[in-house]
Amino acid sequence: WEFGFRAGWAGVPRAELIAEPFQMFDNVYYVGLQNNSVLLITTSDGLMLIDTAYGDTADLVLDNIRKLGFDPANIKYILISHGHQDHFAGAGRINQVAPNARIGVSGPDWDYIEAGVGLARCSLPCMQLTRDLVLNDNDLITLGDTSVKVHTTPGHSYGAVAFEIPARAGGETYRLLNMRLTIR
């Protein structure tokens, strides 16, 4: 399935993969591409970003955040689900705009990103990342009134994680879990 998905997007310039941002829940927004999800979470003390897409699409993600009326400089956490370049490679550029943001990745995938091999190869305009926040199973990343829980889900990459996000709609709170599909 995954290889068919990739083949379907082969040859499409990344600049053409932009999707219009939209609100999913009261506090969760889609700011990613047609083929890569990037989620923006609003809290009472700033913004969290789940994944960043490719290095050469980071500015498209930043533009989507601005289109929704948010200032990317208010991003306090950049949480990466796994160490494949289509999910982490934009983090360096986004961190330039939000220099106080912590970048969270699991330990095994920090190792993978730092090794820069395979799908973790960081080619220009991707910027190498310096190990920052190491995410572990059951960690709670709290910002203001929102806590995102980390779940280890190895398979898609050795250190893949899923984030349990409190998604609010009306007066209700739901548990949104962003998962990585595992293909063997």
mmCIF file of C-alpha atoms in Angstrom:
data_model
loop_
_atom_site.group_PDB
_atom_site.id
_atom_site.type_symbol
_atom_site.label_atom_id
_atom_site.label_comp_id
_atom_site.label_asym_id
_atom_site.label_seq_id
_atom_site.Cartn_x
_atom_site.Cartn_y
_atom_site.Cartn_z
ATOM 1 C CA TRP A 1 0.000 0.000 0.000
ATOM 2 C CA GLU A 2 2.653 2.524 1.022
ATOM 3 C CA PHE A 3 4.687 1.981 -2.130
ATOM 4 C CA GLY A 4 1.573 2.426 -4.274
ATOM 5 C CA PHE A 5 0.819 5.627 -2.394
ATOM 6 C CA ARG A 6 4.314 6.951 -3.071
ATOM 7 C CA ALA A 7 4.111 5.951 -6.736
ATOM 8 C CA GLY A 8 0.848 7.876 -7.069
ATOM 9 C CA TRP A 9 2.619 11.098 -6.045
ATOM 10 C CA ALA A 10 5.820 10.422 -8.017
ATOM 11 C CA GLY A 11 6.687 13.276 -10.333
ATOM 12 C CA VAL A 12 4.376 15.774 -8.652
ATOM 13 C CA PRO A 13 6.479 18.777 -7.593
ATOM 14 C CA ARG A 14 6.267 19.213 -3.847
ATOM 15 C CA ALA A 15 5.215 22.841 -4.233
ATOM 16 C CA GLU A 16 2.041 21.523 -5.887
ATOM 17 C CA LEU A 17 1.238 19.228 -2.952
ATOM 18 C CA ILE A 18 -0.017 22.055 -0.782
ATOM 19 C CA ALA A 19 -3.462 21.617 0.713
ATOM 20 C CA GLU A 20 -5.597 24.420 2.059
ATOM 21 C CA PRO A 21 -5.449 24.408 5.854
ATOM 22 C CA PHE A 22 -8.619 23.672 7.764
ATOM 23 C CA GLN A 23 -9.955 23.328 11.284
ATOM 24 C CA MET A 24 -10.542 19.708 12.327
ATOM 25 C CA PHE A 25 -11.613 20.360 15.936
ATOM 26 C CA ASP A 26 -11.875 23.483 18.080
ATOM 27 C CA ASN A 27 -8.164 23.197 18.918
ATOM 28 C CA VAL A 28 -6.711 21.043 16.092
ATOM 29 C CA TYR A 29 -5.946 22.237 12.560
ATOM 30 C CA TYR A 30 -4.632 20.522 9.446
ATOM 31 C CA VAL A 31 -1.728 22.546 8.023
ATOM 32 C CA GLY A 32 0.033 19.885 5.945
ATOM 33 C CA LEU A 33 0.231 18.708 2.386
ATOM 34 C CA GLN A 34 -2.044 16.567 0.271
ATOM 35 C CA ASN A 35 0.182 13.573 0.988
ATOM 36 C CA ASN A 36 1.640 14.374 4.445
ATOM 37 C CA SER A 37 -0.273 15.353 7.532
ATOM 38 C CA VAL A 38 0.950 18.161 9.750
ATOM 39 C CA LEU A 39 -1.269 19.069 12.697
ATOM 40 C CA LEU A 40 -1.351 22.338 14.606
ATOM 41 C CA ILE A 41 -2.688 22.235 18.173
ATOM 42 C CA THR A 42 -3.703 25.434 19.908
ATOM 43 C CA THR A 43 -3.340 25.703 23.679
ATOM 44 C CA SER A 44 -3.769 28.420 26.287
ATOM 45 C CA ASP A 45 0.020 28.967 26.228
ATOM 46 C CA GLY A 46 1.004 28.665 22.569
ATOM 47 C CA LEU A 47 1.083 26.188 19.727
ATOM 48 C CA MET A 48 2.199 22.592 19.230
ATOM 49 C CA LEU A 49 3.030 21.130 15.829
ATOM 50 C CA ILE A 50 2.838 17.422 15.030
ATOM 51 C CA ASP A 51 5.287 16.614 12.202
ATOM 52 C CA THR A 52 6.692 19.122 9.705
ATOM 53 C CA ALA A 53 6.676 17.474 6.243
ATOM 54 C CA TYR A 54 9.715 17.817 3.933
ATOM 55 C CA GLY A 55 12.500 20.375 4.183
ATOM 56 C CA ASP A 56 11.455 22.016 0.932
ATOM 57 C CA THR A 57 7.814 22.303 2.037
ATOM 58 C CA ALA A 58 8.393 23.833 5.481
ATOM 59 C CA ASP A 59 7.561 27.315 4.188
ATOM 60 C CA LEU A 60 4.289 25.983 2.759
ATOM 61 C CA VAL A 61 3.413 24.647 6.232
ATOM 62 C CA LEU A 62 4.369 27.982 7.807
ATOM 63 C CA ASP A 63 2.176 29.800 5.267
ATOM 64 C CA ASN A 64 -0.744 27.500 6.133
ATOM 65 C CA ILE A 65 -0.351 28.329 9.804
ATOM 66 C CA ARG A 66 -0.427 32.043 8.953
ATOM 67 C CA LYS A 67 -3.479 31.595 6.684
ATOM 68 C CA LEU A 68 -5.377 30.348 9.741
ATOM 69 C CA GLY A 69 -4.417 33.510 11.637
ATOM 70 C CA PHE A 70 -1.735 32.004 13.883
ATOM 71 C CA ASP A 71 1.836 33.223 14.313
ATOM 72 C CA PRO A 72 4.334 30.363 13.810
ATOM 73 C CA ALA A 73 6.693 32.124 16.249
ATOM 74 C CA ASN A 74 4.271 30.943 18.976
ATOM 75 C CA ILE A 75 5.081 27.268 18.331
ATOM 76 C CA LYS A 76 6.509 25.906 21.592
ATOM 77 C CA TYR A 77 6.753 22.206 20.665
ATOM 78 C CA ILE A 78 7.534 20.454 17.393
ATOM 79 C CA LEU A 79 6.710 16.780 17.953
ATOM 80 C CA ILE A 80 7.888 14.297 15.331
ATOM 81 C CA SER A 81 6.087 10.984 14.880
ATOM 82 C CA HIS A 82 8.997 9.196 13.224
ATOM 83 C CA GLY A 83 12.371 9.697 11.605
ATOM 84 C CA HIS A 84 11.467 9.636 7.913
ATOM 85 C CA GLN A 85 12.345 12.827 6.085
ATOM 86 C CA ASP A 86 8.774 13.476 4.946
ATOM 87 C CA HIS A 87 7.841 13.996 8.608
ATOM 88 C CA PHE A 88 10.905 15.591 10.255
ATOM 89 C CA ALA A 89 12.866 17.384 7.532
ATOM 90 C CA GLY A 90 10.971 20.683 7.831
ATOM 91 C CA ALA A 91 11.667 20.952 11.575
ATOM 92 C CA GLY A 92 14.912 22.912 11.216
ATOM 93 C CA ARG A 93 13.307 25.608 9.069
ATOM 94 C CA ILE A 94 10.243 25.846 11.306
ATOM 95 C CA ASN A 95 12.545 26.069 14.322
ATOM 96 C CA GLN A 96 14.196 29.120 12.712
ATOM 97 C CA VAL A 97 10.821 30.877 12.811
ATOM 98 C CA ALA A 98 10.030 29.505 16.291
ATOM 99 C CA PRO A 99 13.513 29.480 17.883
ATOM 100 C CA ASN A 100 12.255 28.669 21.378
ATOM 101 C CA ALA A 101 10.355 25.570 20.260
ATOM 102 C CA ARG A 102 11.477 22.222 21.643
ATOM 103 C CA ILE A 103 11.833 19.446 19.049
ATOM 104 C CA GLY A 104 10.696 16.054 20.332
ATOM 105 C CA VAL A 105 11.600 12.728 18.702
ATOM 106 C CA SER A 106 11.952 9.222 20.177
ATOM 107 C CA GLY A 107 15.477 8.115 21.113
ATOM 108 C CA PRO A 108 15.753 5.440 18.397
ATOM 109 C CA ASP A 109 14.591 7.884 15.744
ATOM 110 C CA TRP A 110 16.940 10.626 16.993
ATOM 111 C CA ASP A 111 19.685 8.045 16.353
ATOM 112 C CA TYR A 112 18.272 7.376 12.886
ATOM 113 C CA ILE A 113 18.007 11.086 12.029
ATOM 114 C CA GLU A 114 21.524 11.787 13.304
ATOM 115 C CA ALA A 115 22.915 8.900 11.209
ATOM 116 C CA GLY A 116 21.327 10.479 8.118
ATOM 117 C CA VAL A 117 20.809 7.268 6.180
ATOM 118 C CA GLY A 118 17.946 5.867 4.154
ATOM 119 C CA LEU A 119 14.651 7.650 4.679
ATOM 120 C CA ALA A 120 16.300 9.807 7.376
ATOM 121 C CA ARG A 121 18.673 11.381 4.838
ATOM 122 C CA CYS A 122 18.414 15.129 5.247
ATOM 123 C CA SER A 123 19.227 16.721 1.888
ATOM 124 C CA LEU A 124 18.999 20.436 1.158
ATOM 125 C CA PRO A 125 17.044 22.470 2.003
ATOM 126 C CA CYS A 126 16.655 20.285 5.087
ATOM 127 C CA MET A 127 18.668 21.477 8.070
ATOM 128 C CA GLN A 128 20.361 19.016 10.385
ATOM 129 C CA LEU A 129 18.752 18.844 13.797
ATOM 130 C CA THR A 130 20.466 18.824 17.160
ATOM 131 C CA ARG A 131 19.094 16.247 19.594
ATOM 132 C CA ASP A 132 16.665 18.003 21.901
ATOM 133 C CA LEU A 133 13.660 16.450 23.625
ATOM 134 C CA VAL A 134 13.683 12.620 23.716
ATOM 135 C CA LEU A 135 10.152 11.207 23.686
ATOM 136 C CA ASN A 136 9.375 8.047 25.642
ATOM 137 C CA ASP A 137 6.297 5.855 25.963
ATOM 138 C CA ASN A 138 3.628 7.465 28.167
ATOM 139 C CA ASP A 139 5.359 10.863 28.303
ATOM 140 C CA LEU A 140 2.987 13.796 28.667
ATOM 141 C CA ILE A 141 3.961 16.929 26.782
ATOM 142 C CA THR A 142 2.045 19.720 28.475
ATOM 143 C CA LEU A 143 1.576 23.247 27.211
ATOM 144 C CA GLY A 144 -0.954 25.431 28.978
ATOM 145 C CA ASP A 145 -4.303 23.637 29.162
ATOM 146 C CA THR A 146 -3.291 20.778 26.834
ATOM 147 C CA SER A 147 -1.335 17.563 27.427
ATOM 148 C CA VAL A 148 -0.375 15.331 24.507
ATOM 149 C CA LYS A 149 0.475 11.739 25.443
ATOM 150 C CA VAL A 150 3.219 9.802 23.651
ATOM 151 C CA HIS A 151 2.730 6.133 22.716
ATOM 152 C CA THR A 152 5.561 4.077 21.246
ATOM 153 C CA THR A 153 4.429 2.309 18.080
ATOM 154 C CA PRO A 154 7.544 0.788 16.484
ATOM 155 C CA GLY A 155 7.127 -0.719 13.061
ATOM 156 C CA HIS A 156 6.944 2.077 10.512
ATOM 157 C CA SER A 157 10.304 3.088 11.922
ATOM 158 C CA TYR A 158 12.046 1.540 14.916
ATOM 159 C CA GLY A 159 11.197 4.528 17.090
ATOM 160 C CA ALA A 160 7.834 5.560 15.676
ATOM 161 C CA VAL A 161 5.421 7.138 18.128
ATOM 162 C CA ALA A 162 1.773 8.090 18.064
ATOM 163 C CA PHE A 163 0.404 11.137 19.811
ATOM 164 C CA GLU A 164 -2.822 11.068 21.813
ATOM 165 C CA ILE A 165 -4.251 14.554 21.374
ATOM 166 C CA PRO A 166 -7.178 15.948 23.389
ATOM 167 C CA ALA A 167 -9.318 17.181 20.493
ATOM 168 C CA ARG A 168 -12.107 19.504 21.584
ATOM 169 C CA ALA A 169 -15.398 19.992 19.742
ATOM 170 C CA GLY A 170 -18.257 21.931 21.282
ATOM 171 C CA GLY A 171 -18.155 21.071 24.962
ATOM 172 C CA GLU A 172 -16.710 17.599 24.399
ATOM 173 C CA THR A 173 -13.110 16.349 24.409
ATOM 174 C CA TYR A 174 -12.140 13.383 22.240
ATOM 175 C CA ARG A 175 -8.905 11.393 22.141
ATOM 176 C CA LEU A 176 -7.404 11.814 18.675
ATOM 177 C CA LEU A 177 -4.614 9.335 17.998
ATOM 178 C CA ASN A 178 -2.364 9.955 15.008
ATOM 179 C CA MET A 179 -0.890 6.619 13.984
ATOM 180 C CA ARG A 180 1.688 5.494 11.478
ATOM 181 C CA LEU A 181 0.688 2.663 9.207
ATOM 182 C CA THR A 182 3.051 -0.294 9.506
ATOM 183 C CA ILE A 183 3.831 -2.132 6.289
ATOM 184 C CA ARG A 184 5.827 -5.364 6.207
#
